Coordinates of C-alpha atoms in Angstrom, one line a residue:
M1 CA 30.9 -73.5 -14.1
K2 CA 28.6 -76.5 -14.4
K3 CA 25.1 -76.3 -15.8
K4 CA 23.5 -77.5 -12.5
E5 CA 25.4 -74.9 -10.4
F6 CA 24.5 -72.1 -12.9
K7 CA 20.7 -73.0 -12.5
K8 CA 21.0 -72.9 -8.7
M9 CA 22.7 -69.5 -8.9
I10 CA 20.0 -68.1 -11.2
A11 CA 17.2 -69.5 -8.9
A12 CA 18.9 -68.0 -5.8
L13 CA 19.2 -64.6 -7.5
A14 CA 15.5 -64.7 -8.6
L15 CA 14.4 -65.7 -5.1
G16 CA 16.5 -63.0 -3.5
S17 CA 15.1 -60.3 -5.8
A18 CA 11.6 -61.4 -5.0
M19 CA 12.2 -61.3 -1.3
L20 CA 13.6 -57.8 -1.5
S21 CA 10.6 -56.5 -3.4
I22 CA 8.1 -57.6 -0.8
P23 CA 8.8 -54.8 1.7
L24 CA 8.5 -52.2 -1.1
V25 CA 5.1 -53.5 -2.0
T26 CA 4.0 -53.5 1.6
A27 CA 5.2 -49.9 2.2
Y28 CA 3.4 -48.6 -0.9
A29 CA 0.2 -50.3 0.2
S30 CA 0.2 -48.5 3.6
V31 CA 0.1 -45.1 1.9
S32 CA -3.4 -43.6 1.8
Q33 CA -5.2 -40.3 1.0
N34 CA -8.0 -41.1 3.5
V35 CA -7.8 -39.6 7.0
N36 CA -9.5 -41.2 10.0
I37 CA -8.7 -39.8 13.5
S38 CA -10.2 -40.9 16.8
M39 CA -8.8 -39.2 19.9
L40 CA -9.3 -40.0 23.5
H41 CA -6.0 -38.5 24.6
E42 CA -4.5 -35.1 23.8
E43 CA -2.5 -36.2 20.7
T44 CA -2.5 -38.8 17.9
N45 CA 0.5 -39.1 15.6
G46 CA 0.3 -40.6 12.1
A47 CA 4.0 -41.7 12.1
K48 CA 3.6 -43.6 15.3
N49 CA 0.4 -45.2 14.0
N50 CA 2.0 -46.0 10.5
K51 CA -0.5 -43.8 8.7
Y52 CA 1.4 -42.1 5.8
H53 CA 0.1 -40.1 2.8
K54 CA 1.5 -39.7 -0.7
L55 CA 1.6 -36.1 -1.9
S56 CA 3.2 -34.3 -4.8
K57 CA 4.9 -30.9 -4.7
G58 CA 2.4 -28.1 -4.6
Y59 CA -0.8 -27.4 -2.6
A60 CA -2.5 -30.1 -0.7
N61 CA -6.0 -29.9 0.8
L62 CA -6.9 -31.4 4.1
K63 CA -10.7 -31.8 4.3
L64 CA -12.0 -33.0 7.6
S65 CA -15.4 -33.5 9.2
V66 CA -14.8 -33.3 12.9
A67 CA -17.1 -34.0 15.9
A68 CA -16.7 -34.0 19.7
S69 CA -18.6 -36.2 22.2
G70 CA -19.7 -33.5 24.6
N71 CA -21.4 -30.2 24.9
A72 CA -18.1 -28.3 24.4
A73 CA -16.1 -28.2 21.2
P74 CA -12.4 -28.2 22.0
T75 CA -10.2 -26.9 19.2
V76 CA -8.4 -29.6 17.2
T77 CA -5.0 -28.6 15.7
V78 CA -3.7 -30.7 12.8
S79 CA -0.1 -30.4 11.7
L80 CA 1.2 -31.8 8.4
M81 CA 4.7 -33.4 8.7
K82 CA 7.1 -35.2 6.5
E83 CA 9.3 -37.9 7.9
K84 CA 13.0 -37.7 7.0
F85 CA 16.4 -38.6 8.4
G86 CA 17.0 -36.3 11.4
F87 CA 14.3 -33.9 12.3
D88 CA 10.9 -34.2 10.5
T89 CA 9.7 -31.2 8.4
S90 CA 6.6 -29.3 9.5
Y91 CA 4.3 -27.7 7.0
G92 CA 2.3 -25.8 9.5
K93 CA -0.7 -26.2 11.9
R94 CA -4.4 -25.7 11.0
N95 CA -7.2 -25.4 13.5
F96 CA -10.5 -27.3 13.2
T97 CA -13.6 -26.7 15.3
P98 CA -15.6 -29.8 15.9
G99 CA -19.4 -30.1 16.1
K100 CA -20.8 -30.7 19.5
K101 CA -22.6 -33.9 20.6
W102 CA -21.3 -35.9 17.6
S103 CA -22.6 -33.4 15.0
Y104 CA -19.8 -33.1 12.4
K105 CA -18.5 -29.8 11.0
T106 CA -16.6 -29.9 7.8
T107 CA -13.6 -27.6 7.1
T108 CA -10.9 -27.6 4.4
H109 CA -7.4 -26.2 5.0
Q110 CA -4.5 -26.0 2.6
Y111 CA -0.8 -26.7 3.0
Y112 CA 2.1 -26.2 0.6
V113 CA 4.5 -29.2 0.3
D114 CA 7.9 -28.9 -1.2
G115 CA 8.4 -32.3 -2.8
N116 CA 7.0 -35.6 -4.0
S117 CA 6.9 -38.2 -1.2
S118 CA 4.9 -40.9 0.5
S119 CA 6.3 -40.0 3.9
Y120 CA 3.8 -37.3 4.9
Y121 CA 1.8 -37.8 8.1
L122 CA -0.6 -35.8 10.3
V123 CA -0.3 -35.0 14.0
A124 CA -3.6 -34.1 15.6
E125 CA -3.9 -32.4 19.0
K126 CA -6.9 -31.3 21.1
S127 CA -7.2 -28.7 23.8
G128 CA -9.9 -30.5 25.9
R129 CA -8.9 -33.6 27.8
Y130 CA -12.3 -35.0 28.7
Y131 CA -13.9 -35.1 25.2
E132 CA -13.5 -37.8 22.5
I133 CA -12.8 -36.4 19.0
R134 CA -13.5 -38.2 15.7
A135 CA -12.6 -36.9 12.3
T136 CA -12.8 -38.3 8.8
G137 CA -11.8 -36.8 5.5
T138 CA -9.1 -36.7 2.9
L139 CA -5.6 -35.3 2.4
K140 CA -4.7 -34.9 -1.3
N141 CA -3.2 -32.6 -3.8
K142 CA -5.3 -29.7 -5.1

């Protein structure tokens, strides 16, 4: 093999490796411990919105401050899920009661997760159709 061909091959290998690492860096950057939910409809799904969380095996705390737009406080149910091939794994549902007229109520609930992954996401559902819900908080290991 000639020296010039060898240099081209090394350059192509280096460029190919760099191109393969870009999606990994992007995927890692989209993982967060912060939770921000704004709901006009009955459900919001973190997997559909590309909002994933990195958790380690053990207990994880979901601390949310939740508020509703109106005089009523429809219950907000939050499920912790893990995306995987086939059916996603559910780690249970927890209920949050929002404050009325945009006054926030803070509640912390706990989930037990069975492995280290950056594929965890939340699904939030509300019972009242006519009220907007907002929630902010964190999801992190205890």
